[in-house]
Coordinates of C-alpha atoms and ligand atoms in Angstrom, one line a residue:
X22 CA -43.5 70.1 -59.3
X23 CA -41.5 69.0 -62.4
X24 CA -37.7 68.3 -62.4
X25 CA -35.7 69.9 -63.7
X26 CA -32.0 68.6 -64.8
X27 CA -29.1 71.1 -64.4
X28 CA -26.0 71.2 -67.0
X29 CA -24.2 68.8 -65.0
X30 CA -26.4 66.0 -65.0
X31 CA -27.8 66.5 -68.4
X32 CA -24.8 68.2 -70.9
X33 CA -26.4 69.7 -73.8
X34 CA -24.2 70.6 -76.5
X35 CA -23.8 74.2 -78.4
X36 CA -26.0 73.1 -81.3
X37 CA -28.8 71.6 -79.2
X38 CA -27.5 67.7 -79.1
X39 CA -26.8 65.6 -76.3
X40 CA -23.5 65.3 -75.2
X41 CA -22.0 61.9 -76.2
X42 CA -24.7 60.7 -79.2
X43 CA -24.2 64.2 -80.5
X44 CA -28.3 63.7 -81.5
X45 CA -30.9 66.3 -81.7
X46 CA -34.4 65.4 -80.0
X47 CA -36.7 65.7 -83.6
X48 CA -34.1 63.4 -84.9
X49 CA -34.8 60.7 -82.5
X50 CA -37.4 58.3 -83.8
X51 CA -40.1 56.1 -81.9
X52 CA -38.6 52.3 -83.1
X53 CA -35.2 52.4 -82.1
X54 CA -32.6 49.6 -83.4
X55 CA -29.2 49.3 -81.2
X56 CA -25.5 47.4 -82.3
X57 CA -22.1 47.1 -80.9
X58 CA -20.3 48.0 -83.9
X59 CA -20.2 51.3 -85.5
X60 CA -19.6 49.6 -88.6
X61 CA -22.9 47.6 -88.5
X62 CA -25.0 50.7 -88.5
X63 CA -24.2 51.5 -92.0
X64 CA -25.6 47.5 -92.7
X65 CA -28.8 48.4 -91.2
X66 CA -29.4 51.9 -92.7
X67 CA -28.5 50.5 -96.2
X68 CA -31.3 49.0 -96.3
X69 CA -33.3 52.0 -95.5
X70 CA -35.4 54.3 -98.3
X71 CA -34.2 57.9 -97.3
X72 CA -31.6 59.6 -94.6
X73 CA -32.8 62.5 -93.0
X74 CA -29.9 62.4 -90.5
X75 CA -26.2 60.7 -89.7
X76 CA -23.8 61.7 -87.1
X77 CA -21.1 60.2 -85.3
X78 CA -19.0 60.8 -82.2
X79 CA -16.6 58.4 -80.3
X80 CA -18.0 54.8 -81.1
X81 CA -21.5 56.4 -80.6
X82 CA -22.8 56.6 -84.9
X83 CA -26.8 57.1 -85.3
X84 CA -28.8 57.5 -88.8
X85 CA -32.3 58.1 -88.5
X86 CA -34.2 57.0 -91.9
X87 CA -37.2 55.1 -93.1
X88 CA -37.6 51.3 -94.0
X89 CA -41.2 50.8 -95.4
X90 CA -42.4 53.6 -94.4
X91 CA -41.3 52.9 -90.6
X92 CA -38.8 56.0 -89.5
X93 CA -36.6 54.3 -87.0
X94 CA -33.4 55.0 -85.6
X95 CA -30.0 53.3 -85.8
X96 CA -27.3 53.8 -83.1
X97 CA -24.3 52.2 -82.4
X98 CA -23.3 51.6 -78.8
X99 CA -19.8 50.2 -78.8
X100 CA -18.9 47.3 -76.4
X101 CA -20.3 47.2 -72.8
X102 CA -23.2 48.0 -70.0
X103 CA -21.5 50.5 -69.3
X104 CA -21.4 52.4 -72.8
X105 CA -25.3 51.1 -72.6
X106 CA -25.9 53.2 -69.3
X107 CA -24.8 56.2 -71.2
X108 CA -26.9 55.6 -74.8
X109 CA -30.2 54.4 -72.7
X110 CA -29.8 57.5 -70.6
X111 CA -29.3 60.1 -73.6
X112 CA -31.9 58.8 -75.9
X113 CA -34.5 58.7 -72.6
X114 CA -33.3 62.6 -72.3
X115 CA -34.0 63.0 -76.0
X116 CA -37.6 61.9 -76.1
X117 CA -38.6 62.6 -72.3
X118 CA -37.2 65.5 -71.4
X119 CA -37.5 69.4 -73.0
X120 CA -34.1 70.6 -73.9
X121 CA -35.5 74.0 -74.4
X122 CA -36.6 74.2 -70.3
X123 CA -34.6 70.9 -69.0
X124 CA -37.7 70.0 -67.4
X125 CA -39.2 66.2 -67.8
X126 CA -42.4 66.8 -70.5
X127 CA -45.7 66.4 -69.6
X128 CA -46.5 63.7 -72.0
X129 CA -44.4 59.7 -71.4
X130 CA -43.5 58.8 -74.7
X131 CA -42.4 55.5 -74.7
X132 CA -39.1 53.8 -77.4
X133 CA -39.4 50.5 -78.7
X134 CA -35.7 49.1 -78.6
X135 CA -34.2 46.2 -80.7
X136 CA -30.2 45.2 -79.9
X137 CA -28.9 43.4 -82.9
X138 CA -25.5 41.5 -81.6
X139 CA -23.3 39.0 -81.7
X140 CA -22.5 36.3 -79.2
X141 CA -21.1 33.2 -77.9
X142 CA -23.3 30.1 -77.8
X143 CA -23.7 27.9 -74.7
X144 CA -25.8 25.1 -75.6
X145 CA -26.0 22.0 -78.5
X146 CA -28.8 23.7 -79.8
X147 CA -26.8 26.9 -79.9
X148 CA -24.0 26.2 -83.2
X149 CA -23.1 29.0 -85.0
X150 CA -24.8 31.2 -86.8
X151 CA -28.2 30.6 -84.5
X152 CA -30.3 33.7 -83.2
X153 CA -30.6 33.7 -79.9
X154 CA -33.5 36.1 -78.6
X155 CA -33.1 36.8 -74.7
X156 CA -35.8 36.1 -72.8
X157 CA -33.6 37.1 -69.6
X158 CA -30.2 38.2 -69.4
X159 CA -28.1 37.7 -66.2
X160 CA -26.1 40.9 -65.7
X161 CA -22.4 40.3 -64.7
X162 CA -22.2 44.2 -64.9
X163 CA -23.9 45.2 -61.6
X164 CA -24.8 48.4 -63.7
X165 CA -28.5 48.4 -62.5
X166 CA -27.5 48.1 -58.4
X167 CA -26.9 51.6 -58.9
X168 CA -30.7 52.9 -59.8
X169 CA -33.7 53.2 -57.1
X170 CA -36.2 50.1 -58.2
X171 CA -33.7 47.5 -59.2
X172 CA -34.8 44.7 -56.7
X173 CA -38.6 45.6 -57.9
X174 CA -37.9 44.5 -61.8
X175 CA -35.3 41.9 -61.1
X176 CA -36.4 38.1 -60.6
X177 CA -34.6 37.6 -57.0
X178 CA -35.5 34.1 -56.7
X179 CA -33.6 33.0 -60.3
X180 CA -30.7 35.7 -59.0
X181 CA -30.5 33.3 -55.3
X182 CA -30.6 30.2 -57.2
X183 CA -27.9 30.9 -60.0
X184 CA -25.8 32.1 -57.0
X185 CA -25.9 29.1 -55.5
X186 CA -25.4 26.7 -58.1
X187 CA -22.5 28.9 -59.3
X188 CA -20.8 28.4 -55.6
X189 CA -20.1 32.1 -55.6
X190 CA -19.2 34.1 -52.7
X191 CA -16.7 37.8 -52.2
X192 CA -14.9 38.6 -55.0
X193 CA -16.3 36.7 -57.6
X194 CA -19.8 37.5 -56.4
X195 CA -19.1 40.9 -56.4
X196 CA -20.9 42.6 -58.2
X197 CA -24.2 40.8 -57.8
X198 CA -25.5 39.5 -60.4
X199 CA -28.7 40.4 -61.4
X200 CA -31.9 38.6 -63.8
X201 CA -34.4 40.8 -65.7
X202 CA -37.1 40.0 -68.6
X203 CA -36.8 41.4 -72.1
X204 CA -40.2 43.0 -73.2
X205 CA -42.4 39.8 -73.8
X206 CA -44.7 42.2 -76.4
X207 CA -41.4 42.8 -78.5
X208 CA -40.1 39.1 -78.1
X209 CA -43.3 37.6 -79.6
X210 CA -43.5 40.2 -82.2
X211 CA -40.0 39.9 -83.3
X212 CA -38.3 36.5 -82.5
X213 CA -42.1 34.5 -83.9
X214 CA -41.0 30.7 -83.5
X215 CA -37.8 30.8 -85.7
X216 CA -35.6 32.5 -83.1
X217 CA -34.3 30.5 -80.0
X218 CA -35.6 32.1 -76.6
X219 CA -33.1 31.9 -74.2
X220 CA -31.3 33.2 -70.7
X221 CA -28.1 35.1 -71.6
X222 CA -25.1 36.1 -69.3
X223 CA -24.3 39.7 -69.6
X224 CA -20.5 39.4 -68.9
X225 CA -18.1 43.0 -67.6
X226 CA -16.0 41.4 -70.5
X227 CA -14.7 39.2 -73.4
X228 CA -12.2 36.8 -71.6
X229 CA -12.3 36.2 -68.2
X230 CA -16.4 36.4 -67.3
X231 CA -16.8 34.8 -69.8
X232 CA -14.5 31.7 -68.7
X233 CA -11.7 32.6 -71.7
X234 CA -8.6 31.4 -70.3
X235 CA -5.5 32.8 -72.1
X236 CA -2.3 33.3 -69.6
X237 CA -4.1 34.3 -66.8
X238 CA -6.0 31.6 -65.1
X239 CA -9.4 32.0 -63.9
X240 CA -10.8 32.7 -60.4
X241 CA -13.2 29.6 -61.1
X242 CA -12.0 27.2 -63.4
X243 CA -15.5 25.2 -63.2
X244 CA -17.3 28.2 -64.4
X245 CA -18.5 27.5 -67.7
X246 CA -19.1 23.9 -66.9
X247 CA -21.6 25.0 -64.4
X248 CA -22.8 27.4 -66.4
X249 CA -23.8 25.4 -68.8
X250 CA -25.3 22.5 -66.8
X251 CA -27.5 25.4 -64.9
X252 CA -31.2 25.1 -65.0
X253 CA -33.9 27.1 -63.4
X254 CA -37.5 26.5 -64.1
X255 CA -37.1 24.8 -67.5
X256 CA -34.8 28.0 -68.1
X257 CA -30.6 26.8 -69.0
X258 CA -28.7 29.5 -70.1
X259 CA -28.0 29.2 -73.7
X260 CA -25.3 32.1 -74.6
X261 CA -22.7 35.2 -73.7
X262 CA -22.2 38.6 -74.8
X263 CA -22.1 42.2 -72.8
X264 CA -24.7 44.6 -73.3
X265 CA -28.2 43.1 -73.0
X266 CA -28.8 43.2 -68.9
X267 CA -28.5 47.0 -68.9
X268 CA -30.5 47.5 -72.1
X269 CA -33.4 45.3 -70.5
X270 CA -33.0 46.5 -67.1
X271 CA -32.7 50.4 -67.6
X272 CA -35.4 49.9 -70.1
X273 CA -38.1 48.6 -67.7
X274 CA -37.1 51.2 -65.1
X275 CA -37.7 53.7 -67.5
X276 CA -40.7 52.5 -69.0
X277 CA -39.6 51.4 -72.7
X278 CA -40.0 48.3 -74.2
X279 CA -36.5 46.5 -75.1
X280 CA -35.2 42.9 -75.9
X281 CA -32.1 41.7 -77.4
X282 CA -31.3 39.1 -80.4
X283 CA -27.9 38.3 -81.3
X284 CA -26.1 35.6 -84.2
X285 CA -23.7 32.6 -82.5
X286 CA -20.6 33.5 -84.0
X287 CA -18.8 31.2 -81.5
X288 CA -20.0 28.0 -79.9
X289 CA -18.2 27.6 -76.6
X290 CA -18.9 23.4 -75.8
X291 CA -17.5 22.8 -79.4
X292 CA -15.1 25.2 -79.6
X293 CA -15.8 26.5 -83.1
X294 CA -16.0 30.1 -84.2
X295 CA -17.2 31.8 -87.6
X296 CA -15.2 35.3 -88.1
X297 CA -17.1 35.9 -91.9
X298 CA -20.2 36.8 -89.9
X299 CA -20.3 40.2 -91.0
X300 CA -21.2 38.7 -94.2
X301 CA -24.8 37.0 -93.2
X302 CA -25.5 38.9 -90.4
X303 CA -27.6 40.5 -92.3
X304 CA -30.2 38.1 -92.7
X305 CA -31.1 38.6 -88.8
X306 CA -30.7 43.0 -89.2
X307 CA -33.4 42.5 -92.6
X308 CA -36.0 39.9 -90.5
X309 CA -35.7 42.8 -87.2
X310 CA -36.3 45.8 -89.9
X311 CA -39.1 43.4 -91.4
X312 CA -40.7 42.8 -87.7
X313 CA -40.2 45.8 -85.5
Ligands
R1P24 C1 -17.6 41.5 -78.2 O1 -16.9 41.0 -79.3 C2 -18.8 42.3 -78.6 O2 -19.7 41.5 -79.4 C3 -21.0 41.4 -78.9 C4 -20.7 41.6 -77.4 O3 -21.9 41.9 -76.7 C5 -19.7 42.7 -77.4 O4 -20.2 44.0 -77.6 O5 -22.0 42.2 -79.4 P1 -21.8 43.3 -80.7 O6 -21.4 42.4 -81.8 O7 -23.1 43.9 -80.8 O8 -20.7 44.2 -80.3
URA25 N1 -19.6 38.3 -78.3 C1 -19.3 37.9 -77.0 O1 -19.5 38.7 -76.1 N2 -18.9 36.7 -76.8 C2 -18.6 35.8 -77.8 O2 -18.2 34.7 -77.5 C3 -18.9 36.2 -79.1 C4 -19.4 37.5 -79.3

């Protein structure tokens, strides 16, 4: 018995697309590349050889094209998991399930998915302007405690330990957080040996989980400290940013392969911070095209 998804659960717009990416299924390529800003996607598809489709709704913007003869498509997903839950969600509709019948196809077909970011570095060997591949991400989101299989895919033992070295219990603990690999495949294919691997924190946002203090002081002033002086089985985490837990974590319950590999535009232990980035981040959005 297949499933099948009613309008509610799956909206399908007038013209065929799917209701937030405004995206058609054939225009949904196989090699998928994903950015925060909407802004960055025209970076990436400059470099491509021919359009065959751009569209734009809310912060979601998508181009499909080719880049040396590899048809892959760009997509911006704004800031936050939970902007992630929706695009990872969509473009799984777009390629698994028939918007003719709204029943799941016959055939898996599985998306390669490459997030191209920006984030806050952690460690010495993290300045700015280093790309940071993640290995694992350490979701502060609690986005995947909501899907079937989540304790199945997570690394529970890393989850316990971090807990406990953080000191975290109640509000502060709450959500859980939760620790899941990139695709190793993807990671060795694209990061080679002149990206840094590392364990990155996922934060629910910019100031505050990320131990930003500005007027309002912090539930747990300690938190960076001990975020930085964390180690788990050689692992320390080495930076901050919001979107890769969900991308990982949705994208091994589905079945896709995913990883995440953002620029340091801000080091956190020496408190330095490099706002021209949009000027050589594309140095890291060529090597990605050149690798995935
Ligand atoms: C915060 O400034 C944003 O920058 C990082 C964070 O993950 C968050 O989305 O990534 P992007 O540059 O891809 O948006
Ligand atoms: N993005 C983040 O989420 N944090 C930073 O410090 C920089 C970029």
């Amino acid at each position: 018995m297949k499933k099948y998804f009613p309008s509610s659960e799956l909206i399908i717009n007038e013209d065929g697309s799917v209701f937030h990416l405004h995206v058609k299924p054939e225009w949904l390529a196989d090699k998928v590349i994903l950015v925060g800003d909407p802004g960055r996607v025209a970076l990436v598809a400059s470099h491509f050889e021919n359009k065959e489709c751009e569209v734009e709704s809310r912060e979601f913007k998508t181009v499909t094209g080719t880049y040396k003869g590899k048809r892959i498509t760009v997509v911006s997903t704004g800031i936050g998991c939970d902007n992630i839950d929706i695009v990872m969600n969509e473009l799984d509709a777009l390629a698994n399930i028939n918007f003719e019948t709204r029943e799941e196809k016959d055939e898996f077909r599985q998306l390669e998915l490459v997030r191209i970011g920006t984030c806050g570095g952690l460690q010495p060997n993290t300045p700015v302007g280093t790309f940071i591949c993640s290995q694992k991400s350490i979701g502060f989101d609690g986005l995947l405690n909501f899907y079937a299989g989540r304790n199945a895919v997570c690394d529970l033992p890393f989850e316990r330990t971090f807990i406990n070295h953080m000191g975290w219990s109640g509000n502060i603990c709450a959500p859980a957080p939760y620790v899941i690999d990139a695709s190793e495949e993807l990671i060795e294919r694209i990061a080679k040996d002149d990206m840094v691997r590392g364990v990155t924190i996922a934060a629910g946002g910019f100031f505050g989980p990320q131990g930003r203090e500005l007027r309002i002081p912090l539930a747990d002033p300690k938190q960076n400290d001990k975020i930085e002086a964390f180690e788990y089985k050689g692992f320390k985490i080495t930076n901050f940013e919001m979107e890769s837990s969900a991308l990982a974590g949705l994208s091994r319950l589905m079945g896709h392969k995913a990883m995440t590999v953002c620029m340091v535009i801000a080091n956190r232990l020496i408190k330095e911070a490099n706002t021209g980035y949009k000027n050589t981040i594309d140095i890291l959005v060529k090597t990605v095209l050149d690798r995935i």
